[in-house]
Short mmCIF file of C-alpha atoms and ligand atoms in Angstrom, two decimals:
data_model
loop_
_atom_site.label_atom_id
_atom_site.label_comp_id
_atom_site.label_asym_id
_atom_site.label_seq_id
_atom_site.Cartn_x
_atom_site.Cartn_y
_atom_site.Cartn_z
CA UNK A 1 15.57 -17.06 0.67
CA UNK A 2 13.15 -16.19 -2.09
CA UNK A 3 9.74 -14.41 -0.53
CA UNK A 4 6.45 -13.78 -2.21
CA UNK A 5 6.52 -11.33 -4.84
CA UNK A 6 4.08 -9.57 -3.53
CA UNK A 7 6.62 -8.00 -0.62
CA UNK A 8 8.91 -6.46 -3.11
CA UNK A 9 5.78 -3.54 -3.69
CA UNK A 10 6.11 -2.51 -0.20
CA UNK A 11 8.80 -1.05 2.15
CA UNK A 12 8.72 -1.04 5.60
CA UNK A 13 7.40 1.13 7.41
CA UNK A 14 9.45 4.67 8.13
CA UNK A 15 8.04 5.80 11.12
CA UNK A 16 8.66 2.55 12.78
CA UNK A 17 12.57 1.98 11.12
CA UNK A 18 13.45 5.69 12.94
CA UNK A 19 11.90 4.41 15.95
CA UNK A 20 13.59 1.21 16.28
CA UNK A 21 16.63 3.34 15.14
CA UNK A 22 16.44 5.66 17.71
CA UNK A 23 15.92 2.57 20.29
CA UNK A 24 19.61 0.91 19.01
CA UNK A 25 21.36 4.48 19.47
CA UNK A 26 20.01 4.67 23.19
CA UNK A 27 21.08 0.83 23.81
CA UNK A 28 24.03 1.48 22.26
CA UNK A 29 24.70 4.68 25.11
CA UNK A 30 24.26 7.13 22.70
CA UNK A 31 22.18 10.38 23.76
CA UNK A 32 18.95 10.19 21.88
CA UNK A 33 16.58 13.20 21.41
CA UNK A 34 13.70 11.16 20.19
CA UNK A 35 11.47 13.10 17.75
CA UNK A 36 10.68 10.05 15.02
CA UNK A 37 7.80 8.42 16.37
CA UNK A 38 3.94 9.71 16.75
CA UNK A 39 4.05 8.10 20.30
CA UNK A 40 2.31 10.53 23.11
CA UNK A 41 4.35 10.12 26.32
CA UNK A 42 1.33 10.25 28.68
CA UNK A 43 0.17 7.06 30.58
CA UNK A 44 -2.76 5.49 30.24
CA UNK A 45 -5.76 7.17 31.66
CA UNK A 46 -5.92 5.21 35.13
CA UNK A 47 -9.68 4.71 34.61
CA UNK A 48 -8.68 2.39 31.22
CA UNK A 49 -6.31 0.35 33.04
CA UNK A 50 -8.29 -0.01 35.65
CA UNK A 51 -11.04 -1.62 33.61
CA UNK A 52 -8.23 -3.90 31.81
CA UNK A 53 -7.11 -5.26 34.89
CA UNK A 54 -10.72 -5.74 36.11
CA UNK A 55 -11.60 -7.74 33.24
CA UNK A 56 -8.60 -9.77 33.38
CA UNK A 57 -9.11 -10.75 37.39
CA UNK A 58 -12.85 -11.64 35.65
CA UNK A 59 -10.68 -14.28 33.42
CA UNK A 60 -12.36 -12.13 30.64
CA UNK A 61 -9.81 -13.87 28.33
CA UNK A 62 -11.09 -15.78 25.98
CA UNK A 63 -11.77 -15.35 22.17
CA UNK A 64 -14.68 -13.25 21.61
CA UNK A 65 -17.15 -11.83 18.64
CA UNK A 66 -14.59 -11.10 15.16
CA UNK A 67 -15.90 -7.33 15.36
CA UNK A 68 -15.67 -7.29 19.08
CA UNK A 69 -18.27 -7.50 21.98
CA UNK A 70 -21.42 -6.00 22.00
CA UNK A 71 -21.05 -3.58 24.38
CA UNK A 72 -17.72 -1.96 22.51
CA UNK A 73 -19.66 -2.00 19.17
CA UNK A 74 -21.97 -0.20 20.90
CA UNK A 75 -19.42 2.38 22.31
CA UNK A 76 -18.12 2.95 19.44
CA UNK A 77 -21.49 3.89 17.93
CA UNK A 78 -22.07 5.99 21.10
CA UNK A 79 -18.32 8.11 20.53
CA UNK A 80 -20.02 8.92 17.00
CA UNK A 81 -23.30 10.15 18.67
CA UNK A 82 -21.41 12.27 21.48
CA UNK A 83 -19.31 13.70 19.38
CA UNK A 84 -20.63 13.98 15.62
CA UNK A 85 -24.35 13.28 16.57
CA UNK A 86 -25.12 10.52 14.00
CA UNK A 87 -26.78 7.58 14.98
CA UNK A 88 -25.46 4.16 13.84
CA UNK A 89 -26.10 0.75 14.53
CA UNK A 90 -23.53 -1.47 16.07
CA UNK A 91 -23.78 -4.00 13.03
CA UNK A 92 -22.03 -0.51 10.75
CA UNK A 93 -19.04 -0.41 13.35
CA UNK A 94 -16.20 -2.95 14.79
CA UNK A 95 -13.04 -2.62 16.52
CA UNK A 96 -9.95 -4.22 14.70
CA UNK A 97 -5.96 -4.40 16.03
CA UNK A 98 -5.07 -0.38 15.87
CA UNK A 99 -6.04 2.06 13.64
CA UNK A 100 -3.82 0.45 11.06
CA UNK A 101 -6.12 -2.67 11.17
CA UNK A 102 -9.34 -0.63 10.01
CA UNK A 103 -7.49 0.56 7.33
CA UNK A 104 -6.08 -2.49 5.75
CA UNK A 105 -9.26 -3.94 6.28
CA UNK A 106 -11.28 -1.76 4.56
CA UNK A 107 -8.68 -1.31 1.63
CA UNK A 108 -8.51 -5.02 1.20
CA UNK A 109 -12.74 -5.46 1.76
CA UNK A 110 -13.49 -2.51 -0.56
CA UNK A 111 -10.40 -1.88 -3.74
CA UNK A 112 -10.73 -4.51 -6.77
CA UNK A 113 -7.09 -4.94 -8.70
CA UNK A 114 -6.30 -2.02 -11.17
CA UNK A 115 -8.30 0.40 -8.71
CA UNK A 116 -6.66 3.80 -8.49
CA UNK A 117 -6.52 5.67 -4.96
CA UNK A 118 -5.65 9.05 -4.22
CA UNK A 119 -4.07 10.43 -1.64
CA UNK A 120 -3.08 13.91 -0.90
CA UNK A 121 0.40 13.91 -0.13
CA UNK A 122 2.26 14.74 2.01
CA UNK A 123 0.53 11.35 3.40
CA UNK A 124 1.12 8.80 6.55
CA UNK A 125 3.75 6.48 5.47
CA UNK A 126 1.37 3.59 5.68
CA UNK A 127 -1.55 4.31 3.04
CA UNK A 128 0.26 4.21 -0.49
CA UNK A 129 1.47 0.13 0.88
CA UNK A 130 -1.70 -0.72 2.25
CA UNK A 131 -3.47 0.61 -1.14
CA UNK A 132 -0.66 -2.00 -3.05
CA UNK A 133 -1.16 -4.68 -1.00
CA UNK A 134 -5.28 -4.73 -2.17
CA UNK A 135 -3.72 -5.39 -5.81
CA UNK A 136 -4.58 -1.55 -6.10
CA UNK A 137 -2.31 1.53 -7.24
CA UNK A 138 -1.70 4.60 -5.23
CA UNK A 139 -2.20 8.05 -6.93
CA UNK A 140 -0.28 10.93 -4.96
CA UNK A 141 -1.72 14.38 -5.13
CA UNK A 142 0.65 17.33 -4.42
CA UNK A 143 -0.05 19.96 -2.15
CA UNK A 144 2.76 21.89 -0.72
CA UNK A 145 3.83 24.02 2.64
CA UNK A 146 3.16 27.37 0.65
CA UNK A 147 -0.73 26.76 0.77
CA UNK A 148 -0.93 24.92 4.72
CA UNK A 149 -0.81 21.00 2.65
CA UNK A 150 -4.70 21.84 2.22
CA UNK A 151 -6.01 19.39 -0.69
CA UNK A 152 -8.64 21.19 -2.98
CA UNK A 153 -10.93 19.83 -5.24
CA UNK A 154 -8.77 20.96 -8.17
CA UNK A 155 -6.34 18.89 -7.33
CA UNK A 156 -8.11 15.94 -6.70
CA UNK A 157 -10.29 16.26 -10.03
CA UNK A 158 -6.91 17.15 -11.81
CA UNK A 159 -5.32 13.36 -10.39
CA UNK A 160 -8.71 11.86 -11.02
CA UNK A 161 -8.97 9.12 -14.26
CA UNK A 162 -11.67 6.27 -14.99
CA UNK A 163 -10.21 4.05 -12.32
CA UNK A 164 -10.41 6.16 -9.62
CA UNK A 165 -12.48 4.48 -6.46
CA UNK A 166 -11.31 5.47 -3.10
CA UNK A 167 -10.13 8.55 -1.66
CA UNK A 168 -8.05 8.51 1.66
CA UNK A 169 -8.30 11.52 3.61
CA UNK A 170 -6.51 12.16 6.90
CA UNK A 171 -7.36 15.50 9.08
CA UNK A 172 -5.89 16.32 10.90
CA UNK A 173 -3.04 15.04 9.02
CA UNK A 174 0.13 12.71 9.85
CA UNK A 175 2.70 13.85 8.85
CA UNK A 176 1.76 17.75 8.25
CA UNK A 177 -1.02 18.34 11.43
CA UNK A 178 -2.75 20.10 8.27
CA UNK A 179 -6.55 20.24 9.63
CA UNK A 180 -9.59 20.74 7.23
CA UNK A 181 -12.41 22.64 8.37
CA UNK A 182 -15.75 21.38 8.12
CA UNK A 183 -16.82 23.33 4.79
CA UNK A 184 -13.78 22.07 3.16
CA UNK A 185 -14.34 18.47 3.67
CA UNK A 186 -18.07 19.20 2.74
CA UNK A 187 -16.72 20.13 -0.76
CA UNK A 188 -14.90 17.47 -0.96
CA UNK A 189 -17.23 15.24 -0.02
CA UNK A 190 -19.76 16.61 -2.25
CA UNK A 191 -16.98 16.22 -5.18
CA UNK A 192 -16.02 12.60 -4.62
CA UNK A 193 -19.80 11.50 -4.52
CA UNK A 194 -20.63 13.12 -8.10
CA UNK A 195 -17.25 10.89 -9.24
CA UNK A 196 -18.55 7.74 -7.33
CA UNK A 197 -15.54 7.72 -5.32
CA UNK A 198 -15.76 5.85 -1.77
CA UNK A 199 -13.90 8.23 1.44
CA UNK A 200 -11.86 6.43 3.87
CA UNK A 201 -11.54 9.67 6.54
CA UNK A 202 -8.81 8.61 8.56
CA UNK A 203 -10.02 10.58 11.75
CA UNK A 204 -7.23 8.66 14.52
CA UNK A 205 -6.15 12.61 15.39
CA UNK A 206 -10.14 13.54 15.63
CA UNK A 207 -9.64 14.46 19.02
CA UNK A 208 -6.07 16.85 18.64
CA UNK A 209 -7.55 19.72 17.33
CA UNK A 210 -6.09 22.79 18.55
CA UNK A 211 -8.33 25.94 18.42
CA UNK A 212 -9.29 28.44 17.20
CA UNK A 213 -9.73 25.08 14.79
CA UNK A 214 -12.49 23.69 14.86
CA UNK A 215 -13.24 19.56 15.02
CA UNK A 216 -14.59 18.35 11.76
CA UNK A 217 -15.40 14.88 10.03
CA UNK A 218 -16.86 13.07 7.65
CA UNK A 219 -19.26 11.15 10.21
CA UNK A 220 -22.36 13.51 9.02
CA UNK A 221 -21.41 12.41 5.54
CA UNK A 222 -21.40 8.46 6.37
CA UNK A 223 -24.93 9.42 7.94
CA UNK A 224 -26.12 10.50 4.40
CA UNK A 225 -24.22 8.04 2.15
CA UNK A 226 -23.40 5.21 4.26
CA UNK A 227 -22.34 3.15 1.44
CA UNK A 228 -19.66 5.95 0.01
CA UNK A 229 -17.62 6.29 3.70
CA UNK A 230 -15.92 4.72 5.93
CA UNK A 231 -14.29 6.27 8.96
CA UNK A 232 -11.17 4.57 10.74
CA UNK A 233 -10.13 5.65 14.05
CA UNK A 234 -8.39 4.32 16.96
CA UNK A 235 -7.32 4.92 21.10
CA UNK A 236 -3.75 5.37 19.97
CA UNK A 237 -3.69 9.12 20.15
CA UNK A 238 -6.42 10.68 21.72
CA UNK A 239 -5.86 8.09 24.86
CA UNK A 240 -2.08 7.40 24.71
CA UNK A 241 -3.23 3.81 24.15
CA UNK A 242 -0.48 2.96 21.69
CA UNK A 243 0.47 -0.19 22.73
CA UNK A 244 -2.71 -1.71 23.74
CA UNK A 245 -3.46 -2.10 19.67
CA UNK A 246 -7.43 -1.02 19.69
CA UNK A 247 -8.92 0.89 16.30
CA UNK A 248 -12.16 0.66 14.90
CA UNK A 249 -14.23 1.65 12.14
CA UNK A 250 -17.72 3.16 10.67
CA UNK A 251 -18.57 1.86 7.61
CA UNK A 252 -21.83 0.53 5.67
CA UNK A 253 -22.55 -2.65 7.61
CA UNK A 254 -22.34 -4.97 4.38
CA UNK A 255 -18.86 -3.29 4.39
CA UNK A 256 -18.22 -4.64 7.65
CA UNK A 257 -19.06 -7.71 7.58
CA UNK A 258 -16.60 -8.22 4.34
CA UNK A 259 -14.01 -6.48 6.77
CA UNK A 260 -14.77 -8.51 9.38
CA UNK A 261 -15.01 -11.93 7.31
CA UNK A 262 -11.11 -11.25 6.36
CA UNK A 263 -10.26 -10.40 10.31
CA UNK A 264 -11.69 -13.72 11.08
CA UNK A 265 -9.23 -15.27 8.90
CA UNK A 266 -6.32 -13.53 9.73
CA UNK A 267 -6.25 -12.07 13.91
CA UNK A 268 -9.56 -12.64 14.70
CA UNK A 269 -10.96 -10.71 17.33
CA UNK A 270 -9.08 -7.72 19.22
CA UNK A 271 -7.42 -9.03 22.54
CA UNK A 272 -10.74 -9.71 25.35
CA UNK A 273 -9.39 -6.99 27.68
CA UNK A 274 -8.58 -4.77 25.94
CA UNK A 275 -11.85 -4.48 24.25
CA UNK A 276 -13.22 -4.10 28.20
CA UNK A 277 -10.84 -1.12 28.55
CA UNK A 278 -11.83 0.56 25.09
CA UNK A 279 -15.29 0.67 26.18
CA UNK A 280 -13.93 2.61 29.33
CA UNK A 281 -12.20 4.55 27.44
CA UNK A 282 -14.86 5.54 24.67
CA UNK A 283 -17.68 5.87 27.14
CA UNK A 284 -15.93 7.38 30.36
CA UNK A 285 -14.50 10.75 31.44
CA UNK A 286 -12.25 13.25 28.69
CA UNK A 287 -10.75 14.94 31.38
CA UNK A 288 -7.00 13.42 30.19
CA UNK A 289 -7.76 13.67 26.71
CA UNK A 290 -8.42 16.88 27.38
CA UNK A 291 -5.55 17.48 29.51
CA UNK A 292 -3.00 16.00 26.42
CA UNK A 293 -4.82 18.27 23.80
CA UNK A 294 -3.32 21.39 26.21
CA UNK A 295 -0.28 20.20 26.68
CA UNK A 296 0.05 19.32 22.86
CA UNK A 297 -0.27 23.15 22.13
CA UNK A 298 1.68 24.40 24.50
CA UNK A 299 4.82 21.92 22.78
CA UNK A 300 3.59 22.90 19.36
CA UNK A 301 4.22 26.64 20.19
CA UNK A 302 7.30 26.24 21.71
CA UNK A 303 8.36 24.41 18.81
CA UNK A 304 7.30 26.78 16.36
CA UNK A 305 9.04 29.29 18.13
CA UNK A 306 12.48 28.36 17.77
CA UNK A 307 11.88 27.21 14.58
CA UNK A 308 10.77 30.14 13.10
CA UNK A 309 13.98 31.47 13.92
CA UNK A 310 15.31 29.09 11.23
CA UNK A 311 14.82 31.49 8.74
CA UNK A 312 15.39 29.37 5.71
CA UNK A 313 12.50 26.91 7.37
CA UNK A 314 8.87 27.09 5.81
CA UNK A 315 6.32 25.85 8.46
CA UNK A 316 2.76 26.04 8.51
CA UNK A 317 1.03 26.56 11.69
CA UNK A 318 -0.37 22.91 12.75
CA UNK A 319 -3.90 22.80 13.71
CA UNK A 320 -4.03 19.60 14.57
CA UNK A 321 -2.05 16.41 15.26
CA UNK A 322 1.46 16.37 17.01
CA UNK A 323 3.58 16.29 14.36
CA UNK A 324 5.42 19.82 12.66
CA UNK A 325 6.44 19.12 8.90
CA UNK A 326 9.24 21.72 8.38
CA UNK A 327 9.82 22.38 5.04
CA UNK A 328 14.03 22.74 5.17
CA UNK A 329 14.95 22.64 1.64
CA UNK A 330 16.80 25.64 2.06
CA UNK A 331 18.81 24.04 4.15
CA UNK A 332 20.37 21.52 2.22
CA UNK A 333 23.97 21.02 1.01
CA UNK A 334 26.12 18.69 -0.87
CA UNK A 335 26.74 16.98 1.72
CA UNK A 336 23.11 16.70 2.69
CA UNK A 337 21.16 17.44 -0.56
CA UNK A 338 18.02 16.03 0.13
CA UNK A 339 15.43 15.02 2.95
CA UNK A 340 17.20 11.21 3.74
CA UNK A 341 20.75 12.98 4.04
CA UNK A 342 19.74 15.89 6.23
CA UNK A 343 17.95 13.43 9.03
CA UNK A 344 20.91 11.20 8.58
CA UNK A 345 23.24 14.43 8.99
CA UNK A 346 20.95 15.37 12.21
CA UNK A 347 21.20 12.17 13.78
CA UNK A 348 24.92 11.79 13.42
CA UNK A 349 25.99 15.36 14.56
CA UNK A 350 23.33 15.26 17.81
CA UNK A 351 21.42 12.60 18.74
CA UNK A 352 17.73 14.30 17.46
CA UNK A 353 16.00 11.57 15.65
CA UNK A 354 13.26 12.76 12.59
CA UNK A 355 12.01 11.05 9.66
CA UNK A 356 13.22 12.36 6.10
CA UNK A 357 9.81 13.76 4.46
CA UNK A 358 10.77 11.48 1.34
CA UNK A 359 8.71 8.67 3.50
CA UNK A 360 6.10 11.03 3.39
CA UNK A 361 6.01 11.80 -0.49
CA UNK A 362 7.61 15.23 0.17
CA UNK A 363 11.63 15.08 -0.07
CA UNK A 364 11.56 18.97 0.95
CA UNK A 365 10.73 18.59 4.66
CA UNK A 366 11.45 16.76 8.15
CA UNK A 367 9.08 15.21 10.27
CA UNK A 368 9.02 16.16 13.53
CA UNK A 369 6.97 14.66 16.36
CA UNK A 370 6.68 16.53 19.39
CA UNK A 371 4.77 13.97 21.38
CA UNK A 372 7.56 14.30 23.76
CA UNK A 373 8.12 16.01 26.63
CA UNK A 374 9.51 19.65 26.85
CA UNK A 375 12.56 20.31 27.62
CA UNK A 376 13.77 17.05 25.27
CA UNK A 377 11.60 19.00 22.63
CA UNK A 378 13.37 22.47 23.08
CA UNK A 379 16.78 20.51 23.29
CA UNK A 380 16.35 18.85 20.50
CA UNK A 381 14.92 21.75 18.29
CA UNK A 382 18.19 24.27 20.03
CA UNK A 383 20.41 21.60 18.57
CA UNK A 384 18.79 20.57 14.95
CA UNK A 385 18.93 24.33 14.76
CA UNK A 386 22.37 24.50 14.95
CA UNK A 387 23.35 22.28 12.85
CA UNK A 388 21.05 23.65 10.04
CA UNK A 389 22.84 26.87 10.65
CA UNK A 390 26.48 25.02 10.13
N1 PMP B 1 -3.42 6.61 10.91
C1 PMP B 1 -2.51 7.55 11.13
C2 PMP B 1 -2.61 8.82 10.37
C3 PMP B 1 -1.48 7.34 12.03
O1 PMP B 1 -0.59 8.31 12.26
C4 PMP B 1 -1.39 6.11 12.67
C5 PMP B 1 -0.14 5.77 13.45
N2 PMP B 1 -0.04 5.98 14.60
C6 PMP B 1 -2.38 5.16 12.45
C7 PMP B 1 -3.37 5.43 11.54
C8 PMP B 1 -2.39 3.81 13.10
O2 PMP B 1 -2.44 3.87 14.46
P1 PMP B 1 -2.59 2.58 15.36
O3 PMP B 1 -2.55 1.39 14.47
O4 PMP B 1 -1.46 2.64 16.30
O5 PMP B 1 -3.92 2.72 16.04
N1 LIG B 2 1.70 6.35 13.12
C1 LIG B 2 2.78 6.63 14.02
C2 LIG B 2 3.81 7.46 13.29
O1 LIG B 2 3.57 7.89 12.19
C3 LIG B 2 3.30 5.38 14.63
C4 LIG B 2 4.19 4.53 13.78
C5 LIG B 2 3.47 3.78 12.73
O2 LIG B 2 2.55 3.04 13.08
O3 LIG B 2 3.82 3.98 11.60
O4 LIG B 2 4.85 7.71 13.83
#
């Protein structure tokens, strides 16, 4: 059957093909050393479910407000107060189906056909398809292991033309855990405003910053220019809220309502109860946030620590995030010669499950999660090890 030519500019998406990959080899009674997916396996803060199933014995379930109910709009401009102290009405946020929702929303609301977008690469699988699907045309801009996959302005004025709108930036960054501190997203905010290009700040990782990093954002910038940002983020990560599908954004509120117009006629509003739990989430105790930031360093360091003994590996130190971004070109072989054949190679020889950097607009590296628990992680990294060592 024929489908809309539209699909044949997009693939599907990586991240989620290793997953479901890795989910047929363990069906199929294969050992599986899962390391594709940026899943964390905590639970659910009790608190959160708690307040789902509270507003579900209220028969909370019915459709509610596009944007989501007053009282979530109005957590989510609280979580920008507590944490970036800037003030913002509830009318400049709204909570949409995952992160991934704010940001198809707001490339679809704010990117005219024949719009340009950059996007520093190595990037999240998702952006350069979502950027196609507004009738727009993704721009890549290099940065490489060697200097920690920090974009500079350079670069960015370098990949610039006439048609340049939007900017995506994501730090801390899927796939690399590359972080940006403050000063350096000042720059480049002060840059894209003289060039009248919009940031989307992908902030979904906001709260995985591993010190001596420091958090940053562009929420102080929205403040200022509230009509040049928009910031998506999401209870995926920071709450181990995956599945529960809750994102939301900051943007202008004219923005919003455009964003909000083209939810209405697509999912509507995010599901009733889930909304309830969000605003548990956003306005209650970090103690388990807090508690998944320290475990998340101690697995990054163990990580690190057997593969630096890969001596061909190059691997910046994350600062954020949960994923490691290995750059193992000097690794590969005829028989694996580039990023696709060496995961393939991986997963056929042991079990460990990555996702080739290719998917990621770098074909020298792996991407490793290691939102998984220890001893699968160490396993997993003994083993890839091994085989990269023949
Ligand atoms: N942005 C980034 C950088 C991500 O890694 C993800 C994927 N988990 C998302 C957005 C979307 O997350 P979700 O839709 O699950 O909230
Ligand atoms: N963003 C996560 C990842 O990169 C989840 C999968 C997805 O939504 O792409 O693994």
């Amino acid at each position: 059957m024929l489908t809309a030519l539209r699909m044949n500019c997009i693939k599907p998406s990586a991240t989620l093909a290793m997953s479901a990959k890795a989910k047929e080899m363990k069906a199929a009674g294969r050992r599986v050393l899962d390391l594709s997916v940026g899943e964390p396996d905590f639970p659910t803060p009790s608190h959160v479910k708690e307040a789902a199933k509270a507003a579900l014995d209220a028969d909370f379930t019915r459709y509610t407000a596009v944007p989501g109910i007053p009282e979530l709009r109005a957590a989510i401009a609280g979580y920008f107060k507590r944490f970036w102290d800037v003030t913002a009405p509830p009318e400049a946020t709204m909570a949409t189906n995952g992160g991934k929702q704010a940001l198809y929303n707001l490339l679809m609301a704010y990117m005219n056909p024949g719009d340009e977008a950059l996007i520093p690469a190595p990037y999240w699988v998702s952006y350069p398809d979502m950027v196609r699907l507004a009738g727009a045309e993704p721009v890549a801009v290099p940065t490489t292991a060697h200097s920690g996959f920090k974009v500079t302005v350079e670069a960015l004025e370098k990949a610039r033309t006439p048609k340049t709108t939007l900017l995506i930036l994501n730090s801390p960054s899927n796939p690399t855990g590359c972080h940006h501190t403050q000063a350096e997203l000042d720059a480049i905010a002060a840059w894209a405003f003289s060039r009248d290009v919009f940031i989307l700040s992908d902030e979904i990782y906001d709260q995985l910053v591993y010190e001596p990093a420091k958090p940053a954002s562009m929420a102080g910038w929205w403040a200022k220019r509230p009509e040049m940002v928009g910031i998506a983020n999401g209870l995926a990560k920071s709450f181990s809220m995956t599945g529960w599908r809750l994102g939301y954004c900051l943007a202008h509120p004219d923005l919003i309502k455009a964003m909000a117009k083209l939810q209405g006629q697509s999912t509507s509003n995010v599901c009733s109860f889930v909304q309830k739990a969000a605003v548990a989430a956003l306005t209650g105790p970090y103690d388990a946030v807090d508690a998944m930031r320290r475990a998340f360093v101690r697995r990054r360091d163990l990580a690190l620590r057997i593969i630096k003994t890969w001596d061909r590996a190059v691997c910046p130190t994350p600062q954020g995030a949960f994923y490691l971004f290995p750059d193992l070109s000097g690794y590969f072989t005829p028989d694996a010669p580039d990023s696709t054949a060496l995961c393939a190679k991986i997963m056929d020889k042991t079990g460990v499950v990555t996702v080739p950097g290719a998917a990621f607009g770098d074909d020298a590296c792996l991407r490793l999660s290691y939102a998984t628990d220890d001893a699968s992680l160490e396993q997993a990294l003994t083993l890839m090890g091994r085989v990269l060592m023949g």
